[in-house]
PDB file of C-alpha atoms and ligand atoms in Angstrom:
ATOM      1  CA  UNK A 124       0.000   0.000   0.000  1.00  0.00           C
ATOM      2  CA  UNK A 125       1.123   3.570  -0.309  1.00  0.00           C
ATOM      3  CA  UNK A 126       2.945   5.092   2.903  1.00  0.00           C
ATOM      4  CA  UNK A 127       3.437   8.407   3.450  1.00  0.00           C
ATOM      5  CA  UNK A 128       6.629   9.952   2.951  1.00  0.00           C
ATOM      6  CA  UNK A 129       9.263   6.670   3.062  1.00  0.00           C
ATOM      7  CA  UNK A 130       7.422   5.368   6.352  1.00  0.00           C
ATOM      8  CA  UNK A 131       4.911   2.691   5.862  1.00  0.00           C
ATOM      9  CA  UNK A 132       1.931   2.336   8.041  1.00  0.00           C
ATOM     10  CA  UNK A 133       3.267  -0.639   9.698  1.00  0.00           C
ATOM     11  CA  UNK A 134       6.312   1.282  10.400  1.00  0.00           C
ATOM     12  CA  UNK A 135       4.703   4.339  11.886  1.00  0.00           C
ATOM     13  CA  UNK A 136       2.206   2.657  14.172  1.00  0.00           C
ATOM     14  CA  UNK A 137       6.050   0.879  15.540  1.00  0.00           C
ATOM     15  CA  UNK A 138       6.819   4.146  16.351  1.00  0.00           C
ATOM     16  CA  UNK A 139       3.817   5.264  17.819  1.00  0.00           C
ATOM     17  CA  UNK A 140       3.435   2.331  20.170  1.00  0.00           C
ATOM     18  CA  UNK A 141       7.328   3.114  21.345  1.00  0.00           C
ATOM     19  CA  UNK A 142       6.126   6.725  22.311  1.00  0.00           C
ATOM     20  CA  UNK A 143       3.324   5.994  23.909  1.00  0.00           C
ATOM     21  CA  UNK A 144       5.163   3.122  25.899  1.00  0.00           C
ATOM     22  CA  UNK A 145       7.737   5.527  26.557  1.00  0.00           C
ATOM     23  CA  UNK A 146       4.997   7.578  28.409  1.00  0.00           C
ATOM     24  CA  UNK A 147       3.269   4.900  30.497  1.00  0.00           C
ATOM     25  CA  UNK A 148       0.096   4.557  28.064  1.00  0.00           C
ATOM     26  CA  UNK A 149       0.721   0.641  27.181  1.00  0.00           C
ATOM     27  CA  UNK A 150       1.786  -0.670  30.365  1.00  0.00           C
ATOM     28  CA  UNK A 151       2.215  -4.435  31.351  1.00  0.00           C
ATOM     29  CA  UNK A 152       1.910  -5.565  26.980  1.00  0.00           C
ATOM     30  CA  UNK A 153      -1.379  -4.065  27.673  1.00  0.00           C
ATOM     31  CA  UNK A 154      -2.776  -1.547  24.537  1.00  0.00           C
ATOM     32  CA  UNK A 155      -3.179  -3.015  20.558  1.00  0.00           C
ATOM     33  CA  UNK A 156      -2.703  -1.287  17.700  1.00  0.00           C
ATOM     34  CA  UNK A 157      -3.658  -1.962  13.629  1.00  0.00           C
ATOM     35  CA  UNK A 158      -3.472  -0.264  10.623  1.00  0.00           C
ATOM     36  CA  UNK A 159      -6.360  -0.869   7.564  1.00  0.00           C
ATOM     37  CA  UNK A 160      -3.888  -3.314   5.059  1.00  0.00           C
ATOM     38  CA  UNK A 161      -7.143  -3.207   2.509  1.00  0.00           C
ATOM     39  CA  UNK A 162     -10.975  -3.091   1.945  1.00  0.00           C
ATOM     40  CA  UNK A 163     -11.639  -5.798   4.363  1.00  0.00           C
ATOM     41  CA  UNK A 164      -8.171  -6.872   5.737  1.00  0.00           C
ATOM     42  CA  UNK A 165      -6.521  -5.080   8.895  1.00  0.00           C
ATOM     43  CA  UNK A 166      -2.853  -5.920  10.135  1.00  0.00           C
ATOM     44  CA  UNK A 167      -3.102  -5.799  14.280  1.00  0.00           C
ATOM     45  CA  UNK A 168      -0.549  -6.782  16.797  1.00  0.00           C
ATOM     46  CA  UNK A 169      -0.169 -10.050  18.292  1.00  0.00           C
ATOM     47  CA  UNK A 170      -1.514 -11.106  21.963  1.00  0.00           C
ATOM     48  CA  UNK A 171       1.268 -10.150  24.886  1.00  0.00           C
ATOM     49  CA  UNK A 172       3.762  -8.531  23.036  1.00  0.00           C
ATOM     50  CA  UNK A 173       5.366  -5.389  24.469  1.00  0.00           C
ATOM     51  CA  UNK A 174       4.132  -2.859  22.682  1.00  0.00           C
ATOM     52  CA  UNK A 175       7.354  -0.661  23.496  1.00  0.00           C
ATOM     53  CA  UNK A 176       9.727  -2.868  21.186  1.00  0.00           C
ATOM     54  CA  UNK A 177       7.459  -4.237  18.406  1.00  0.00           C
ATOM     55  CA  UNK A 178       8.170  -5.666  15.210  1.00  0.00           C
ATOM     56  CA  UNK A 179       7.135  -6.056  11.750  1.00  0.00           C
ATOM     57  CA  UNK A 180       6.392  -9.662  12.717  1.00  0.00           C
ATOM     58  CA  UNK A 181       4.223  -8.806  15.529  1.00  0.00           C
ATOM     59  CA  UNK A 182       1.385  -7.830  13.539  1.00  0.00           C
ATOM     60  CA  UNK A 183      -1.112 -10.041  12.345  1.00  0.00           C
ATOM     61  CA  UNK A 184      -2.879  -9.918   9.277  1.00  0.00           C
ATOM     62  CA  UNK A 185      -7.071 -10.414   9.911  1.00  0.00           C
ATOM     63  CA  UNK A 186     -10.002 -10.346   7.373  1.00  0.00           C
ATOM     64  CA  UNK A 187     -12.305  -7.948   8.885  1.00  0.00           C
ATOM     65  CA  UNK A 188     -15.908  -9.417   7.631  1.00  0.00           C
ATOM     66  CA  UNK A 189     -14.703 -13.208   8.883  1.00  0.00           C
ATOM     67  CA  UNK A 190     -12.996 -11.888  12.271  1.00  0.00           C
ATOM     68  CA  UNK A 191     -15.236  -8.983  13.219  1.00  0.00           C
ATOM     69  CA  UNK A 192     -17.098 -11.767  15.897  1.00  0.00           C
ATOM     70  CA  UNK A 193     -14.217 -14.205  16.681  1.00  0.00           C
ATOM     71  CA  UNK A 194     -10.677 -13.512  17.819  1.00  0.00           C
ATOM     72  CA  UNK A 195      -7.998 -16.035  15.470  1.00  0.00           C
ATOM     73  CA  UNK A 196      -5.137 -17.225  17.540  1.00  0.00           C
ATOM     74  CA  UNK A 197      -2.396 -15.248  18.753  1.00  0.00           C
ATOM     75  CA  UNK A 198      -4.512 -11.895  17.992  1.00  0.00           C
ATOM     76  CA  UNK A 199      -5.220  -9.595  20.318  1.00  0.00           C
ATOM     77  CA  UNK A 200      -8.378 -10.732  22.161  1.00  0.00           C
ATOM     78  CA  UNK A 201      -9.949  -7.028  21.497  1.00  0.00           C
ATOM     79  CA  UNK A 202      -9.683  -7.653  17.713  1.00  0.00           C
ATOM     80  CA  UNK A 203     -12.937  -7.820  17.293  1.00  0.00           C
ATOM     81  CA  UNK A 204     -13.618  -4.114  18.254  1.00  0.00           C
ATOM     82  CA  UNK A 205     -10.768  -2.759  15.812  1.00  0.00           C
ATOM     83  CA  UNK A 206     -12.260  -4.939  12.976  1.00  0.00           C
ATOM     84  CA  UNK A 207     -15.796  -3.014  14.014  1.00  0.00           C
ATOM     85  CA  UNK A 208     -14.285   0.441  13.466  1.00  0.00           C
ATOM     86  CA  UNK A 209     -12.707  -0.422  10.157  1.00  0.00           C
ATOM     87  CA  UNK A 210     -16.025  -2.092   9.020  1.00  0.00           C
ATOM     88  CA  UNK A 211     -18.202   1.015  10.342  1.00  0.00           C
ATOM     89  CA  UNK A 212     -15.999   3.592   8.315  1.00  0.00           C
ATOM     90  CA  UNK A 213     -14.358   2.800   5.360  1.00  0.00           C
ATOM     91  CA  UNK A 214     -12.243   5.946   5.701  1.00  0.00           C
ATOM     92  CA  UNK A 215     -10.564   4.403   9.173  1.00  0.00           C
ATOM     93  CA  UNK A 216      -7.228   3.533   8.207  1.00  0.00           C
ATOM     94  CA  UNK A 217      -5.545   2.958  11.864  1.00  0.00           C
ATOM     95  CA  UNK A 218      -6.963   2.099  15.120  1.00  0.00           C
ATOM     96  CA  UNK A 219      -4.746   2.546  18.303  1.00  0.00           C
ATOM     97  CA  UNK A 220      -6.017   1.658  21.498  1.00  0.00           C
ATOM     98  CA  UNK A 221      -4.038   2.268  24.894  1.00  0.00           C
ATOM     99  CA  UNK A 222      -4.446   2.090  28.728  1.00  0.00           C
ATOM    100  CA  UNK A 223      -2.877   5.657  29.847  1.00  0.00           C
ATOM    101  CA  UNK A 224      -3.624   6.370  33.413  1.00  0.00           C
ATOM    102  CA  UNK A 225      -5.560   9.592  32.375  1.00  0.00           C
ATOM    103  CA  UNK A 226      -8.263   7.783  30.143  1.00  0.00           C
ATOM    104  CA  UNK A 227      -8.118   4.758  32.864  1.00  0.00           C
ATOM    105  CA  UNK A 228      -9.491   7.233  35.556  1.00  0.00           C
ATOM    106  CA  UNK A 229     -11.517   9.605  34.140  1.00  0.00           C
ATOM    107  CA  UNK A 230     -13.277   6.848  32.044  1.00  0.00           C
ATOM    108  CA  UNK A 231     -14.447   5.664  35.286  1.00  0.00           C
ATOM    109  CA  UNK A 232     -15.420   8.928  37.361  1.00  0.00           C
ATOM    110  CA  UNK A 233     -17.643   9.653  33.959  1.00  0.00           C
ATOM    111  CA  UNK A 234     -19.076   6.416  33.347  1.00  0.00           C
ATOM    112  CA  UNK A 235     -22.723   7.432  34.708  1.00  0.00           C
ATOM    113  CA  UNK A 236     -22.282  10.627  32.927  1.00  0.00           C
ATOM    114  CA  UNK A 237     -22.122   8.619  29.746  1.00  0.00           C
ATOM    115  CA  UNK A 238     -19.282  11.324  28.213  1.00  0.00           C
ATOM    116  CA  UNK A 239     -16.835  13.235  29.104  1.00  0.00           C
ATOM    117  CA  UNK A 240     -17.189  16.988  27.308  1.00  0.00           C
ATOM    118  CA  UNK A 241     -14.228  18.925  26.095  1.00  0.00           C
ATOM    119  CA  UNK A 242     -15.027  23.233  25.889  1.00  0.00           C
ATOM    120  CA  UNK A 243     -12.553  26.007  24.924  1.00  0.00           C
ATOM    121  CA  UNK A 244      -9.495  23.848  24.537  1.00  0.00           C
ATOM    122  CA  UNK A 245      -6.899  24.971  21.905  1.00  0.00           C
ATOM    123  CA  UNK A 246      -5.901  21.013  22.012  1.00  0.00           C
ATOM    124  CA  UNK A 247      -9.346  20.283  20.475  1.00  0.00           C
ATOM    125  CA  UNK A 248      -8.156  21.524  16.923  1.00  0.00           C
ATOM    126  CA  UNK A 249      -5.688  18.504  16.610  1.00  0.00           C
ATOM    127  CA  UNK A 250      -8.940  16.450  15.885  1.00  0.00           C
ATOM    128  CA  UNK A 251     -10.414  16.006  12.821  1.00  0.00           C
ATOM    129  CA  UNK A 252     -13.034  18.509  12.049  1.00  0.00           C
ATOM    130  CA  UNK A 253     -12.398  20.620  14.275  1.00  0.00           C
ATOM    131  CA  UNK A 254     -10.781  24.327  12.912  1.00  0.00           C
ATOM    132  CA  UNK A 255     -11.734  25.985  16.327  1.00  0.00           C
ATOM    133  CA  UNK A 256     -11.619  25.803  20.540  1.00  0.00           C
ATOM    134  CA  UNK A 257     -15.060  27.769  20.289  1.00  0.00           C
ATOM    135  CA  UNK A 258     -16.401  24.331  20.181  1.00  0.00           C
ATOM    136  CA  UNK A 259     -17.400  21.387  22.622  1.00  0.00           C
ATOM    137  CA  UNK A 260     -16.484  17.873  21.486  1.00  0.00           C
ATOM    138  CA  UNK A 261     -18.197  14.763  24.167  1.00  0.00           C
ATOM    139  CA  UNK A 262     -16.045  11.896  24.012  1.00  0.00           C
ATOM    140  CA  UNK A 263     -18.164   8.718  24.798  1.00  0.00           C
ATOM    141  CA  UNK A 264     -17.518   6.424  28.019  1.00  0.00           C
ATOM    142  CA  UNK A 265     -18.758   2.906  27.889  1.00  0.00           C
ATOM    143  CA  UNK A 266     -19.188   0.229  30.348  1.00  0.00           C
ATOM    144  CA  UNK A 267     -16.255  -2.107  29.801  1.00  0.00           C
ATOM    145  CA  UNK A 268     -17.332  -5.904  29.130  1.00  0.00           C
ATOM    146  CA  UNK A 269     -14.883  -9.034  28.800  1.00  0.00           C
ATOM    147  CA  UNK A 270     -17.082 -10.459  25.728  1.00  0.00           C
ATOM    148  CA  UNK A 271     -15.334  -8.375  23.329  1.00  0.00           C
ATOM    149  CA  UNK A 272     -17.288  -9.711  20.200  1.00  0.00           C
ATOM    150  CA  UNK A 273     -20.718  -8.374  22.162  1.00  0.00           C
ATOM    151  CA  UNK A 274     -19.506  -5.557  23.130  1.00  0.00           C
ATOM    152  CA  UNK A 275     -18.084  -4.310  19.623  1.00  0.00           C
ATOM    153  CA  UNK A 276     -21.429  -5.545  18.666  1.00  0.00           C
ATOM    154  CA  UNK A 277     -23.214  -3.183  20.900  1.00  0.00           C
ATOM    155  CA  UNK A 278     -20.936  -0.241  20.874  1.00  0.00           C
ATOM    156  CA  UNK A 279     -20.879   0.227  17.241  1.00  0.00           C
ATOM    157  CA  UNK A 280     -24.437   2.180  16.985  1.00  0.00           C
ATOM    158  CA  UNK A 281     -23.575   4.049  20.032  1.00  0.00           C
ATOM    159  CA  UNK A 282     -20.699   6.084  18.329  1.00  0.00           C
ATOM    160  CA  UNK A 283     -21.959   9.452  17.524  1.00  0.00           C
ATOM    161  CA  UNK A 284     -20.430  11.015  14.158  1.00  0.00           C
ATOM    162  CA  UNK A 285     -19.385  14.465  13.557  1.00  0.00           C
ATOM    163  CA  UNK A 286     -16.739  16.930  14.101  1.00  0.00           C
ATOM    164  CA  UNK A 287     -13.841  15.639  16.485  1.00  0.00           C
ATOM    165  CA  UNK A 288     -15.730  12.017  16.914  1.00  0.00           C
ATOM    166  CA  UNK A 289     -12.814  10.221  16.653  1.00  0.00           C
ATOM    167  CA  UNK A 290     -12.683   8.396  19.756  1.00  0.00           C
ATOM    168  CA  UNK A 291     -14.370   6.571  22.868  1.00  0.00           C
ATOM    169  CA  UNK A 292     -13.700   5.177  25.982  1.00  0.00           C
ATOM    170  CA  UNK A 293     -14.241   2.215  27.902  1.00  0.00           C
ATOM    171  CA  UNK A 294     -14.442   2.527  31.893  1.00  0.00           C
ATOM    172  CA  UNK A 295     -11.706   1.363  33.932  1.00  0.00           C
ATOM    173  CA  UNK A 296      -9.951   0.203  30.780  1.00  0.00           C
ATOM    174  CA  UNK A 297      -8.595   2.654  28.601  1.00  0.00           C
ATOM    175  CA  UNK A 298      -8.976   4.534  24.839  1.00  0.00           C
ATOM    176  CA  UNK A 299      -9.788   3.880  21.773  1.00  0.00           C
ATOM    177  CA  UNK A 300      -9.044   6.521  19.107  1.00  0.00           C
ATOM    178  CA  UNK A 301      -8.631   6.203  15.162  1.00  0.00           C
ATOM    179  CA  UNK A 302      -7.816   8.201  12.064  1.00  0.00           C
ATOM    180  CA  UNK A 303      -7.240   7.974   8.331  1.00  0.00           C
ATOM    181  CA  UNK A 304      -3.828   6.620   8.739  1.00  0.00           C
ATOM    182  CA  UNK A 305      -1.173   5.799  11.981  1.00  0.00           C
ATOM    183  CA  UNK A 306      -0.109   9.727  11.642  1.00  0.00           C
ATOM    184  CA  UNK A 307      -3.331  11.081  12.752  1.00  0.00           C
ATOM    185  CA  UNK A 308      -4.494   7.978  14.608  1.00  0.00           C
ATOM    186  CA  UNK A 309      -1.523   8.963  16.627  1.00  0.00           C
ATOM    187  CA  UNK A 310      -2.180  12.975  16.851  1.00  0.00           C
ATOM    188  CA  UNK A 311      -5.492  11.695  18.145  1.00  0.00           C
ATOM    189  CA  UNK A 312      -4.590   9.386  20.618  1.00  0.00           C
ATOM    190  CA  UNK A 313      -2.123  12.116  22.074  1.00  0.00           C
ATOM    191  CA  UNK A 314      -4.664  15.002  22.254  1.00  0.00           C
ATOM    192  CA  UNK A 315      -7.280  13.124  23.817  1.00  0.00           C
ATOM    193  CA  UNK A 316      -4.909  11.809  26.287  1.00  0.00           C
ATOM    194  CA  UNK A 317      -3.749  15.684  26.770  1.00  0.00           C
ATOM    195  CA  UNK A 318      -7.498  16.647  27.039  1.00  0.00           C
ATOM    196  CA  UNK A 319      -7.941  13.659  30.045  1.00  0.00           C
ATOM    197  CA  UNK A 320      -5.182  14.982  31.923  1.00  0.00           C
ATOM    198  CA  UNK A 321      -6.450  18.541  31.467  1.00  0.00           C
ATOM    199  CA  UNK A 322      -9.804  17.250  33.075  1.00  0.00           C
ATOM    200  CA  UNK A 323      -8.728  15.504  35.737  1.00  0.00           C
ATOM    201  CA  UNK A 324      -6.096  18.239  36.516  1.00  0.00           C
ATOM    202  CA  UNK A 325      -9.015  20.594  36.530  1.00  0.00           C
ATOM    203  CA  UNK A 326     -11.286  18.738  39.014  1.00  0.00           C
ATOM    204  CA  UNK A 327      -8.297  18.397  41.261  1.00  0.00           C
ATOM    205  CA  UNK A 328      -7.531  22.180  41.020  1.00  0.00           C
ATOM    206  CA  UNK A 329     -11.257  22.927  41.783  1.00  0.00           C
ATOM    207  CA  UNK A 330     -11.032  21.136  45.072  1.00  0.00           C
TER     208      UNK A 330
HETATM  209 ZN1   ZN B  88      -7.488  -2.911  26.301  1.00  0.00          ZN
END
């Protein structure tokens, strides 16, 4: 497929998962991360690998339409929701999905609330659609659920499209956040994470 500049995708989501290791996001081989290799096919990383010092050969290649209920062997056992995401949006071309402390917590103060809103942030422009901090973006927060394949099931209606929807969260468990390739799956994953911290650093100011 055609990379950007002289990185591939594969490449780029590498160095994405190093960063975010580097900063305490994918603790414990915890987080997954795959890129859209085709119409219906997605590369995603294996089961239990550390996702500081991955590999080429650590990614997996899946066909979305047969895996999008079923996790194959050695894939990561929340397949099943990136397969949903590429399925839902043919213009998803990475899905990265990490367990920073930030989206951890506040997933799980906000759970009742059902969202957690984002007003007047400059940080807000690094999502897609949005040209503006004049603007209020709610990121979803879902009950988390060990049947993945139900859960990806039932989540997949819930997202709400539009301006900055580019993201959701599950409670207690962490982020997911996508984009039309690694680059701005990345950007994504690092602004929301920015806008958590800024939330949570707000409510302890407020105190
Ligand atoms: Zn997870």
């Amino acid at each position: 497929m055609t990379g950007q500049n002289k990185t591939g995708p594969i490449e780029a989501t590498i160095a994405a998962a190093a960063l975010f290791a580097q900063r305490g996001w994918v603790p414990a081989t915890s987080g997954n991360f795959s890129v859209r290799t085709g119409m219906n096919r997605m590369a995603i990383t294996a089961s239990g690998r550390d996702k500081g010092a991955l590999t080429a050969a650590d990614f997996i290649a899946v066909d979305i339409t047969v895996e999008l209920g079923t996790t194959p062997p050695g894939v990561s056992a929340e397949a099943p929701l990136h397969a949903a995401l590429y399925a839902r949006d043919g213009a998803v071309g990475a899905v990265f999905h990490v367990h920073s402390p930030a989206a951890t917590l506040a997933s799980q103060a906000r759970l009742a609330n059902g969202h957690i809103a984002f007003e007047g942030y400059e940080m807000l422009k690094a999502l897609a659609g949005i040209a503006t901090h004049e603007t209020r973006v709610a990121l979803p927060v879902f009950a988390n659920d060990q049947d993945i394949p139900a859960l990806a099931a039932r989540l997949m209606p819930m997202l709400p499209d539009g301006p900055g929807q580019v993201g959701y969260l599950l409670a207690g468990h962490g982020l997911y956040a996508w984009g039309r390739d690694p680059a701005e799956a990345r950007r994504h994953v690092e602004a929301i994470d920015f806008l958590l911290t800024c939330e949570l650093e707000k409510e302890r100011l407020a105190r």
